[in-house]
PDB file of C-alpha atoms in Angstrom:
ATOM      1  CA  MET A   1      -5.370  -1.695  24.620  1.00 90.00           C
ATOM      2  CA  TYR A   2      -4.200  -5.293  24.804  1.00 96.00           C
ATOM      3  CA  LYS A   3      -2.281  -5.829  21.559  1.00 97.00           C
ATOM      4  CA  ASP A   4       0.337  -8.367  22.655  1.00 98.00           C
ATOM      5  CA  ILE A   5      -1.077 -11.291  24.668  1.00 98.00           C
ATOM      6  CA  LEU A   6       0.604 -14.347  26.201  1.00 98.00           C
ATOM      7  CA  VAL A   7      -1.317 -17.556  26.813  1.00 98.00           C
ATOM      8  CA  HIS A   8      -0.029 -20.607  28.683  1.00 97.00           C
ATOM      9  CA  ILE A   9      -1.257 -23.829  27.066  1.00 97.00           C
ATOM     10  CA  PRO A  10      -1.131 -26.705  29.608  1.00 95.00           C
ATOM     11  CA  THR A  11       0.413 -30.013  28.620  1.00 93.00           C
ATOM     12  CA  GLU A  12      -0.832 -31.950  31.658  1.00 91.00           C
ATOM     13  CA  ARG A  13      -4.313 -30.453  32.055  1.00 92.00           C
ATOM     14  CA  PRO A  14      -7.310 -29.623  29.824  1.00 92.00           C
ATOM     15  CA  MET A  15      -6.243 -27.010  27.284  1.00 95.00           C
ATOM     16  CA  ARG A  16      -9.538 -26.206  25.594  1.00 96.00           C
ATOM     17  CA  PRO A  17     -10.611 -23.392  28.011  1.00 97.00           C
ATOM     18  CA  VAL A  18      -7.493 -21.299  27.396  1.00 97.00           C
ATOM     19  CA  ILE A  19      -7.364 -22.079  23.682  1.00 98.00           C
ATOM     20  CA  ASP A  20     -10.970 -21.030  23.094  1.00 97.00           C
ATOM     21  CA  GLY A  21     -10.803 -18.063  25.459  1.00 98.00           C
ATOM     22  CA  SER A  22      -7.493 -16.628  24.264  1.00 98.00           C
ATOM     23  CA  ILE A  23      -8.152 -17.001  20.542  1.00 98.00           C
ATOM     24  CA  SER A  24     -11.603 -15.433  20.732  1.00 98.00           C
ATOM     25  CA  LEU A  25     -10.205 -12.546  22.787  1.00 98.00           C
ATOM     26  CA  ALA A  26      -7.288 -11.978  20.406  1.00 98.00           C
ATOM     27  CA  ALA A  27      -9.657 -12.046  17.438  1.00 98.00           C
ATOM     28  CA  GLY A  28     -11.956  -9.503  19.059  1.00 96.00           C
ATOM     29  CA  LEU A  29      -9.090  -7.157  19.902  1.00 97.00           C
ATOM     30  CA  ASN A  30      -7.084  -7.732  16.694  1.00 97.00           C
ATOM     31  CA  ALA A  31      -4.191  -8.656  18.987  1.00 98.00           C
ATOM     32  CA  HIS A  32      -1.127 -10.858  18.527  1.00 98.00           C
ATOM     33  CA  LEU A  33      -1.154 -14.040  20.617  1.00 98.00           C
ATOM     34  CA  ASP A  34       2.000 -15.758  21.873  1.00 98.00           C
ATOM     35  CA  ALA A  35       1.171 -19.319  22.910  1.00 98.00           C
ATOM     36  CA  VAL A  36       3.677 -21.118  25.136  1.00 97.00           C
ATOM     37  CA  ALA A  37       3.531 -24.735  26.279  1.00 96.00           C
ATOM     38  CA  VAL A  38       5.995 -26.506  28.538  1.00 94.00           C
ATOM     39  CA  GLY A  39       6.894 -30.157  28.510  1.00 92.00           C
ATOM     40  CA  TYR A  40       8.409 -30.774  31.928  1.00 88.00           C
ATOM     41  CA  VAL A  41      11.760 -32.482  32.275  1.00 87.00           C
ATOM     42  CA  ALA A  42      11.851 -34.771  35.295  1.00 75.00           C
ATOM     43  CA  THR A  43      14.107 -33.273  37.940  1.00 57.00           C
ATOM     44  CA  SER A  44      15.642 -36.721  38.472  1.00 55.00           C
ATOM     45  CA  ALA A  45      16.758 -36.982  34.849  1.00 50.00           C
ATOM     46  CA  ALA A  46      20.173 -35.514  35.592  1.00 47.00           C
ATOM     47  CA  TYR A  47      20.860 -38.174  38.237  1.00 52.00           C
ATOM     48  CA  VAL A  48      19.997 -41.270  36.235  1.00 50.00           C
ATOM     49  CA  MET A  49      23.591 -42.018  35.364  1.00 45.00           C
ATOM     50  CA  GLU A  50      26.966 -40.962  36.641  1.00 51.00           C
ATOM     51  CA  GLY A  51      29.484 -39.160  34.505  1.00 51.00           C
ATOM     52  CA  GLY A  52      29.274 -35.848  32.687  1.00 61.00           C
ATOM     53  CA  ALA A  53      28.728 -37.077  29.126  1.00 59.00           C
ATOM     54  CA  ALA A  54      26.265 -39.773  30.150  1.00 56.00           C
ATOM     55  CA  VAL A  55      24.263 -37.352  32.274  1.00 59.00           C
ATOM     56  CA  ALA A  56      24.139 -34.827  29.446  1.00 62.00           C
ATOM     57  CA  ALA A  57      22.920 -37.472  26.978  1.00 64.00           C
ATOM     58  CA  VAL A  58      20.149 -38.684  29.282  1.00 64.00           C
ATOM     59  CA  PHE A  59      19.059 -35.140  30.054  1.00 69.00           C
ATOM     60  CA  GLU A  60      18.955 -34.197  26.364  1.00 74.00           C
ATOM     61  CA  MET A  61      16.800 -37.225  25.554  1.00 78.00           C
ATOM     62  CA  GLU A  62      14.382 -36.238  28.321  1.00 79.00           C
ATOM     63  CA  ARG A  63      14.335 -32.634  27.118  1.00 79.00           C
ATOM     64  CA  GLU A  64      13.579 -33.648  23.531  1.00 85.00           C
ATOM     65  CA  SER A  65      10.689 -35.785  24.744  1.00 84.00           C
ATOM     66  CA  ALA A  66       9.414 -32.847  26.797  1.00 87.00           C
ATOM     67  CA  VAL A  67       9.545 -30.516  23.781  1.00 89.00           C
ATOM     68  CA  GLU A  68       7.527 -33.060  21.780  1.00 92.00           C
ATOM     69  CA  ARG A  69       4.810 -32.990  24.440  1.00 93.00           C
ATOM     70  CA  ALA A  70       4.753 -29.190  24.261  1.00 95.00           C
ATOM     71  CA  GLU A  71       4.545 -29.275  20.456  1.00 96.00           C
ATOM     72  CA  ALA A  72       1.620 -31.714  20.633  1.00 96.00           C
ATOM     73  CA  ALA A  73      -0.312 -29.304  22.853  1.00 95.00           C
ATOM     74  CA  LEU A  74       0.475 -26.358  20.605  1.00 97.00           C
ATOM     75  CA  ALA A  75      -0.645 -28.271  17.518  1.00 97.00           C
ATOM     76  CA  VAL A  76      -4.209 -28.102  18.851  1.00 96.00           C
ATOM     77  CA  PHE A  77      -3.841 -24.369  19.489  1.00 97.00           C
ATOM     78  CA  LYS A  78      -2.316 -23.744  16.048  1.00 97.00           C
ATOM     79  CA  CYS A  79      -5.199 -25.431  14.258  1.00 97.00           C
ATOM     80  CA  GLU A  80      -7.746 -23.188  16.003  1.00 97.00           C
ATOM     81  CA  ALA A  81      -5.612 -20.057  15.555  1.00 98.00           C
ATOM     82  CA  VAL A  82      -5.309 -20.653  11.813  1.00 97.00           C
ATOM     83  CA  ASN A  83      -9.066 -21.145  11.498  1.00 97.00           C
ATOM     84  CA  ALA A  84      -9.648 -17.878  13.417  1.00 97.00           C
ATOM     85  CA  GLY A  85      -7.204 -15.967  11.212  1.00 97.00           C
ATOM     86  CA  ILE A  86      -5.361 -14.332  14.110  1.00 98.00           C
ATOM     87  CA  SER A  87      -1.707 -13.314  14.390  1.00 98.00           C
ATOM     88  CA  TYR A  88       0.105 -15.836  16.589  1.00 98.00           C
ATOM     89  CA  THR A  89       3.425 -17.449  17.475  1.00 98.00           C
ATOM     90  CA  CYS A  90       3.975 -20.816  19.158  1.00 98.00           C
ATOM     91  CA  HIS A  91       6.713 -21.397  21.734  1.00 96.00           C
ATOM     92  CA  PRO A  92       7.294 -25.070  22.675  1.00 96.00           C
ATOM     93  CA  LEU A  93       9.605 -25.441  25.661  1.00 93.00           C
ATOM     94  CA  GLY A  94      11.239 -28.371  27.404  1.00 90.00           C
ATOM     95  CA  ALA A  95      12.502 -27.475  30.873  1.00 86.00           C
ATOM     96  CA  MET A  96      12.657 -28.525  34.503  1.00 85.00           C
ATOM     97  CA  PRO A  97       9.736 -27.132  36.533  1.00 82.00           C
ATOM     98  CA  GLY A  98      11.746 -24.525  38.431  1.00 82.00           C
ATOM     99  CA  ASP A  99      13.317 -23.175  35.254  1.00 87.00           C
ATOM    100  CA  ALA A 100       9.992 -23.218  33.415  1.00 88.00           C
ATOM    101  CA  VAL A 101       8.063 -21.035  35.861  1.00 86.00           C
ATOM    102  CA  GLY A 102      10.869 -18.475  35.921  1.00 88.00           C
ATOM    103  CA  LEU A 103      11.017 -18.327  32.123  1.00 91.00           C
ATOM    104  CA  LEU A 104       7.246 -17.958  31.781  1.00 92.00           C
ATOM    105  CA  GLY A 105       7.258 -15.170  34.346  1.00 90.00           C
ATOM    106  CA  GLU A 106       9.910 -13.349  32.343  1.00 93.00           C
ATOM    107  CA  MET A 107       7.976 -13.786  29.100  1.00 94.00           C
ATOM    108  CA  ALA A 108       4.840 -12.365  30.715  1.00 94.00           C
ATOM    109  CA  ARG A 109       6.588  -9.093  31.580  1.00 95.00           C
ATOM    110  CA  LEU A 110       6.703  -7.997  27.959  1.00 95.00           C
ATOM    111  CA  HIS A 111       3.036  -8.716  27.214  1.00 97.00           C
ATOM    112  CA  ASP A 112       0.008  -6.525  27.794  1.00 97.00           C
ATOM    113  CA  LEU A 113      -1.965  -9.433  29.250  1.00 97.00           C
ATOM    114  CA  SER A 114      -1.299 -13.034  30.249  1.00 97.00           C
ATOM    115  CA  ILE A 115      -3.963 -15.748  30.082  1.00 98.00           C
ATOM    116  CA  VAL A 116      -3.758 -18.869  32.241  1.00 97.00           C
ATOM    117  CA  LEU A 117      -5.957 -21.738  33.360  1.00 96.00           C
ATOM    118  CA  GLN A 118      -7.364 -21.757  36.885  1.00 94.00           C
ATOM    119  CA  PRO A 119      -5.302 -24.130  39.081  1.00 90.00           C
ATOM    120  CA  ASP A 120      -7.076 -27.305  40.124  1.00 87.00           C
ATOM    121  CA  PRO A 121      -6.214 -28.243  43.735  1.00 77.00           C
ATOM    122  CA  ALA A 122      -7.725 -31.697  43.220  1.00 79.00           C
ATOM    123  CA  GLN A 123      -5.273 -32.540  40.454  1.00 79.00           C
ATOM    124  CA  GLY A 124      -1.569 -32.964  41.000  1.00 75.00           C
ATOM    125  CA  SER A 125       0.141 -31.318  38.052  1.00 82.00           C
ATOM    126  CA  LEU A 126       3.138 -29.112  37.410  1.00 84.00           C
ATOM    127  CA  ASP A 127       0.801 -26.990  35.277  1.00 87.00           C
ATOM    128  CA  ASN A 128      -0.958 -26.006  38.512  1.00 87.00           C
ATOM    129  CA  ASP A 129       2.083 -24.003  39.660  1.00 84.00           C
ATOM    130  CA  VAL A 130       2.507 -21.916  36.516  1.00 88.00           C
ATOM    131  CA  PRO A 131      -0.559 -19.621  36.842  1.00 89.00           C
ATOM    132  CA  ARG A 132       0.351 -18.544  40.377  1.00 85.00           C
ATOM    133  CA  GLU A 133       3.957 -17.856  39.431  1.00 85.00           C
ATOM    134  CA  ILE A 134       2.951 -15.810  36.409  1.00 90.00           C
ATOM    135  CA  LEU A 135       0.696 -13.725  38.689  1.00 90.00           C
ATOM    136  CA  PHE A 136       3.627 -13.042  41.016  1.00 86.00           C
ATOM    137  CA  GLN A 137       6.226 -12.408  38.330  1.00 88.00           C
ATOM    138  CA  ALA A 138       4.416 -10.804  35.381  1.00 90.00           C
ATOM    139  CA  GLY A 139       4.213  -7.239  36.650  1.00 89.00           C
ATOM    140  CA  GLY A 140       0.924  -6.905  34.787  1.00 93.00           C
ATOM    141  CA  PRO A 141      -2.614  -8.271  34.470  1.00 96.00           C
ATOM    142  CA  VAL A 142      -3.281 -12.008  34.422  1.00 96.00           C
ATOM    143  CA  LEU A 143      -6.605 -13.370  33.181  1.00 98.00           C
ATOM    144  CA  PHE A 144      -7.552 -16.624  34.917  1.00 97.00           C
ATOM    145  CA  LEU A 145     -10.041 -18.763  33.004  1.00 97.00           C
ATOM    146  CA  PRO A 146     -11.974 -21.381  35.013  1.00 96.00           C
ATOM    147  CA  TYR A 147     -11.277 -24.965  34.006  1.00 93.00           C
ATOM    148  CA  THR A 148     -15.038 -25.218  33.417  1.00 93.00           C
ATOM    149  CA  PHE A 149     -14.909 -22.342  30.901  1.00 96.00           C
ATOM    150  CA  HIS A 150     -15.982 -23.065  27.341  1.00 93.00           C
ATOM    151  CA  GLY A 151     -16.787 -21.086  24.230  1.00 93.00           C
ATOM    152  CA  ALA A 152     -15.771 -17.553  23.317  1.00 96.00           C
ATOM    153  CA  PHE A 153     -14.570 -15.074  25.921  1.00 97.00           C
ATOM    154  CA  LYS A 154     -16.631 -11.930  26.428  1.00 96.00           C
ATOM    155  CA  ALA A 155     -16.501  -9.107  28.943  1.00 97.00           C
ATOM    156  CA  LYS A 156     -19.726  -7.184  28.451  1.00 97.00           C
ATOM    157  CA  ARG A 157     -20.675  -7.222  32.143  1.00 98.00           C
ATOM    158  CA  ILE A 158     -17.760  -6.597  34.516  1.00 98.00           C
ATOM    159  CA  GLY A 159     -17.530  -6.584  38.296  1.00 97.00           C
ATOM    160  CA  ILE A 160     -14.752  -4.599  40.015  1.00 97.00           C
ATOM    161  CA  CYS A 161     -13.959  -6.051  43.451  1.00 93.00           C
ATOM    162  CA  TRP A 162     -13.045  -2.913  45.364  1.00 93.00           C
ATOM    163  CA  ASP A 163     -11.522  -2.433  48.824  1.00 89.00           C
ATOM    164  CA  GLY A 164      -9.529   0.726  48.169  1.00 90.00           C
ATOM    165  CA  SER A 165      -6.179  -1.079  48.297  1.00 89.00           C
ATOM    166  CA  ARG A 166      -3.168  -0.558  46.022  1.00 91.00           C
ATOM    167  CA  LEU A 167      -3.686  -3.976  44.452  1.00 91.00           C
ATOM    168  CA  ALA A 168      -7.358  -3.315  43.735  1.00 92.00           C
ATOM    169  CA  ALA A 169      -6.388  -0.005  42.115  1.00 94.00           C
ATOM    170  CA  ARG A 170      -3.696  -1.721  40.063  1.00 95.00           C
ATOM    171  CA  ALA A 171      -6.164  -4.329  38.820  1.00 95.00           C
ATOM    172  CA  MET A 172      -8.743  -1.667  37.997  1.00 96.00           C
ATOM    173  CA  ARG A 173      -6.218   0.254  35.900  1.00 96.00           C
ATOM    174  CA  ASP A 174      -4.920  -2.910  34.234  1.00 97.00           C
ATOM    175  CA  ALA A 175      -8.496  -3.790  33.252  1.00 97.00           C
ATOM    176  CA  ALA A 176      -9.000  -0.433  31.471  1.00 97.00           C
ATOM    177  CA  PRO A 177      -9.239  -1.960  27.952  1.00 97.00           C
ATOM    178  CA  PHE A 178     -12.009  -4.295  29.146  1.00 98.00           C
ATOM    179  CA  LEU A 179     -13.796  -1.548  31.078  1.00 98.00           C
ATOM    180  CA  ALA A 180     -13.789   0.775  28.069  1.00 97.00           C
ATOM    181  CA  ARG A 181     -15.673  -1.835  26.016  1.00 97.00           C
ATOM    182  CA  ALA A 182     -18.064  -3.028  28.736  1.00 97.00           C
ATOM    183  CA  GLU A 183     -21.828  -2.608  28.556  1.00 97.00           C
ATOM    184  CA  GLU A 184     -22.204  -2.571  32.338  1.00 98.00           C
ATOM    185  CA  ILE A 185     -19.758  -2.137  35.210  1.00 98.00           C
ATOM    186  CA  VAL A 186     -20.654  -3.129  38.763  1.00 98.00           C
ATOM    187  CA  ILE A 187     -18.465  -1.929  41.630  1.00 97.00           C
ATOM    188  CA  ILE A 188     -18.523  -4.604  44.338  1.00 94.00           C
ATOM    189  CA  ALA A 189     -17.634  -3.590  47.893  1.00 93.00           C
ATOM    190  CA  ILE A 190     -17.763  -5.930  50.866  1.00 89.00           C
ATOM    191  CA  ASN A 191     -17.619  -4.447  54.367  1.00 87.00           C
ATOM    192  CA  GLU A 192     -16.632  -1.094  52.851  1.00 81.00           C
ATOM    193  CA  THR A 193     -17.014   0.898  56.069  1.00 73.00           C
ATOM    194  CA  GLU A 194     -14.412  -1.386  57.660  1.00 66.00           C
ATOM    195  CA  THR A 195     -11.903  -1.615  54.816  1.00 62.00           C
ATOM    196  CA  ALA A 196     -11.854   1.477  52.599  1.00 62.00           C
ATOM    197  CA  PRO A 197     -11.016   5.043  53.731  1.00 73.00           C
ATOM    198  CA  ASP A 198     -13.278   7.750  52.336  1.00 80.00           C
ATOM    199  CA  GLU A 199     -10.591   8.923  49.882  1.00 88.00           C
ATOM    200  CA  VAL A 200     -10.809   5.581  48.077  1.00 89.00           C
ATOM    201  CA  SER A 201     -14.497   4.901  48.656  1.00 92.00           C
ATOM    202  CA  THR A 202     -16.732   3.340  46.015  1.00 94.00           C
ATOM    203  CA  ARG A 203     -18.327   6.763  45.626  1.00 94.00           C
ATOM    204  CA  ASN A 204     -15.010   8.309  44.636  1.00 94.00           C
ATOM    205  CA  LEU A 205     -14.159   5.337  42.410  1.00 95.00           C
ATOM    206  CA  ALA A 206     -17.466   5.784  40.568  1.00 96.00           C
ATOM    207  CA  ARG A 207     -16.677   9.494  40.158  1.00 96.00           C
ATOM    208  CA  HIS A 208     -13.208   8.681  38.793  1.00 96.00           C
ATOM    209  CA  LEU A 209     -14.554   6.157  36.281  1.00 97.00           C
ATOM    210  CA  GLY A 210     -17.300   8.572  35.314  1.00 97.00           C
ATOM    211  CA  ARG A 211     -14.679  11.106  34.280  1.00 96.00           C
ATOM    212  CA  ARG A 212     -13.402   8.461  31.891  1.00 95.00           C
ATOM    213  CA  GLY A 213     -16.864   8.193  30.395  1.00 96.00           C
ATOM    214  CA  LEU A 214     -17.714   4.957  32.209  1.00 97.00           C
ATOM    215  CA  SER A 215     -21.112   4.478  33.825  1.00 96.00           C
ATOM    216  CA  THR A 216     -21.103   2.288  36.941  1.00 97.00           C
ATOM    217  CA  ARG A 217     -23.409   0.836  39.558  1.00 97.00           C
ATOM    218  CA  THR A 218     -22.301   0.014  43.115  1.00 96.00           C
ATOM    219  CA  VAL A 219     -23.303  -2.973  45.232  1.00 95.00           C
ATOM    220  CA  ASN A 220     -22.324  -2.860  48.918  1.00 92.00           C
ATOM    221  CA  LEU A 221     -22.459  -6.100  50.876  1.00 90.00           C
ATOM    222  CA  SER A 222     -21.510  -7.385  54.315  1.00 89.00           C
ATOM    223  CA  ALA A 223     -19.866 -10.743  54.912  1.00 86.00           C
ATOM    224  CA  ALA A 224     -17.641 -12.562  57.395  1.00 85.00           C
ATOM    225  CA  ARG A 225     -14.052 -12.833  56.186  1.00 82.00           C
ATOM    226  CA  SER A 226     -14.452 -16.531  55.415  1.00 81.00           C
ATOM    227  CA  ASP A 227     -17.506 -15.739  53.285  1.00 84.00           C
ATOM    228  CA  ILE A 228     -16.049 -12.946  51.133  1.00 84.00           C
ATOM    229  CA  GLN A 229     -15.091 -15.140  48.188  1.00 84.00           C
ATOM    230  CA  PRO A 230     -18.399 -17.085  47.999  1.00 88.00           C
ATOM    231  CA  THR A 231     -20.280 -13.799  48.413  1.00 90.00           C
ATOM    232  CA  MET A 232     -18.468 -12.316  45.407  1.00 89.00           C
ATOM    233  CA  LEU A 233     -19.117 -15.396  43.284  1.00 90.00           C
ATOM    234  CA  SER A 234     -22.766 -15.479  44.320  1.00 93.00           C
ATOM    235  CA  LEU A 235     -23.142 -11.853  43.276  1.00 92.00           C
ATOM    236  CA  ALA A 236     -21.342 -12.563  40.010  1.00 93.00           C
ATOM    237  CA  ALA A 237     -23.902 -15.273  39.262  1.00 95.00           C
ATOM    238  CA  ASP A 238     -26.853 -13.073  40.263  1.00 95.00           C
ATOM    239  CA  GLU A 239     -25.577 -10.223  38.069  1.00 95.00           C
ATOM    240  CA  SER A 240     -24.607 -12.537  35.170  1.00 96.00           C
ATOM    241  CA  LEU A 241     -21.105 -11.063  35.192  1.00 97.00           C
ATOM    242  CA  ASP A 242     -18.687 -12.137  32.472  1.00 98.00           C
ATOM    243  CA  LEU A 243     -15.543 -10.967  34.261  1.00 98.00           C
ATOM    244  CA  LEU A 244     -14.359 -10.102  37.763  1.00 97.00           C
ATOM    245  CA  VAL A 245     -11.481  -7.681  38.354  1.00 97.00           C
ATOM    246  CA  MET A 246      -9.559  -7.932  41.626  1.00 92.00           C
ATOM    247  CA  GLY A 247      -6.160  -7.512  43.221  1.00 88.00           C
ATOM    248  CA  GLY A 248      -4.100 -10.685  43.537  1.00 78.00           C
ATOM    249  CA  TYR A 249      -2.968 -10.724  47.157  1.00 64.00           C
ATOM    250  CA  GLY A 250       0.107 -12.634  48.196  1.00 49.00           C
ATOM    251  CA  HIS A 251       3.677 -12.405  49.450  1.00 48.00           C
ATOM    252  CA  SER A 252       6.995 -14.206  49.216  1.00 49.00           C
ATOM    253  CA  ARG A 253       8.617 -15.970  52.152  1.00 45.00           C
ATOM    254  CA  LEU A 254      11.776 -18.065  52.004  1.00 39.00           C
ATOM    255  CA  GLN A 255      11.548 -18.195  48.188  1.00 44.00           C
ATOM    256  CA  GLU A 256       8.007 -19.599  48.340  1.00 46.00           C
ATOM    257  CA  ARG A 257       4.838 -17.890  47.162  1.00 52.00           C
ATOM    258  CA  PHE A 258       1.865 -17.511  49.486  1.00 53.00           C
ATOM    259  CA  LEU A 259      -1.508 -16.286  48.270  1.00 55.00           C
ATOM    260  CA  GLY A 260      -3.856 -14.261  50.455  1.00 56.00           C
ATOM    261  CA  GLY A 261      -6.951 -16.016  51.771  1.00 69.00           C
ATOM    262  CA  VAL A 262      -9.524 -14.464  49.439  1.00 75.00           C
ATOM    263  CA  THR A 263      -7.228 -14.796  46.402  1.00 79.00           C
ATOM    264  CA  ARG A 264      -6.485 -18.430  47.203  1.00 77.00           C
ATOM    265  CA  ALA A 265     -10.163 -19.211  47.740  1.00 81.00           C
ATOM    266  CA  MET A 266     -11.070 -17.507  44.458  1.00 83.00           C
ATOM    267  CA  LEU A 267      -8.537 -19.541  42.495  1.00 84.00           C
ATOM    268  CA  GLU A 268      -9.783 -22.747  44.107  1.00 85.00           C
ATOM    269  CA  ALA A 269     -13.489 -22.155  43.449  1.00 83.00           C
ATOM    270  CA  MET A 270     -13.545 -19.789  40.473  1.00 89.00           C
ATOM    271  CA  THR A 271     -16.751 -19.836  38.433  1.00 91.00           C
ATOM    272  CA  VAL A 272     -16.218 -16.732  36.273  1.00 95.00           C
ATOM    273  CA  PRO A 273     -13.135 -15.450  34.414  1.00 97.00           C
ATOM    274  CA  THR A 274     -11.123 -13.222  36.732  1.00 96.00           C
ATOM    275  CA  LEU A 275      -8.486 -10.627  35.953  1.00 96.00           C
ATOM    276  CA  MET A 276      -5.919 -10.268  38.733  1.00 94.00           C
ATOM    277  CA  SER A 277      -2.907  -7.999  39.217  1.00 92.00           C
ATOM    278  CA  HIS A 278      -0.256  -8.391  41.882  1.00 85.00           C
TER     279      HIS A 278
END
């Protein structure tokens, strides 16, 4: 069960989707919610003036201003959390972008679930980098909420995106608390005969979940690789799914993070809350 949840509250992007979604989820699960917001310190702040003491003074002024921006974002969260009567803690941070993403990744490792806002490729913001880094660094499930999301979060109808891979299996296991409470579970397989060996077929997945007392239905589809993500989202709309569960594909190269094609496309065009594990 998710009893200790982390939510990232953006300071440079709309915050209402993650505030509404995380608080309603925490209330439904009787979970504690740690809300963290980051005011970003300009990386050039340390080079404004020469001299150790002068540099330190300028940097501290910038950091204090950044913390104030984080506190302003968390004030909105706190008001809603108090009204909902949930257990929560607020963490305002002021840090340079590189330090911030590392710290948030570390915080996520000691939480059962992390909640973030879907990145918006059309908007240049440091808050766009945080969700991807948390996915890579958390070591656990990350719930992405679309920036069009509004209202209370629910997960009555869940779709498991299944290809038999280690990451898909990890996501399926990490979603166990949601699956146990779901009213309907749809196993979604695309091009299964090409991607999943018989040992990890949808048939065997359904049998495994059945032994856990979970009833499932399987939908097998075919699609070109470039159409996999829109096919999944189209099915999610047709099935009125509340949540998708999928592996978060990606790798690190030269200290940079690269997302797999389907994962990247999903984050760019997400229309339904999606739980990912890397």
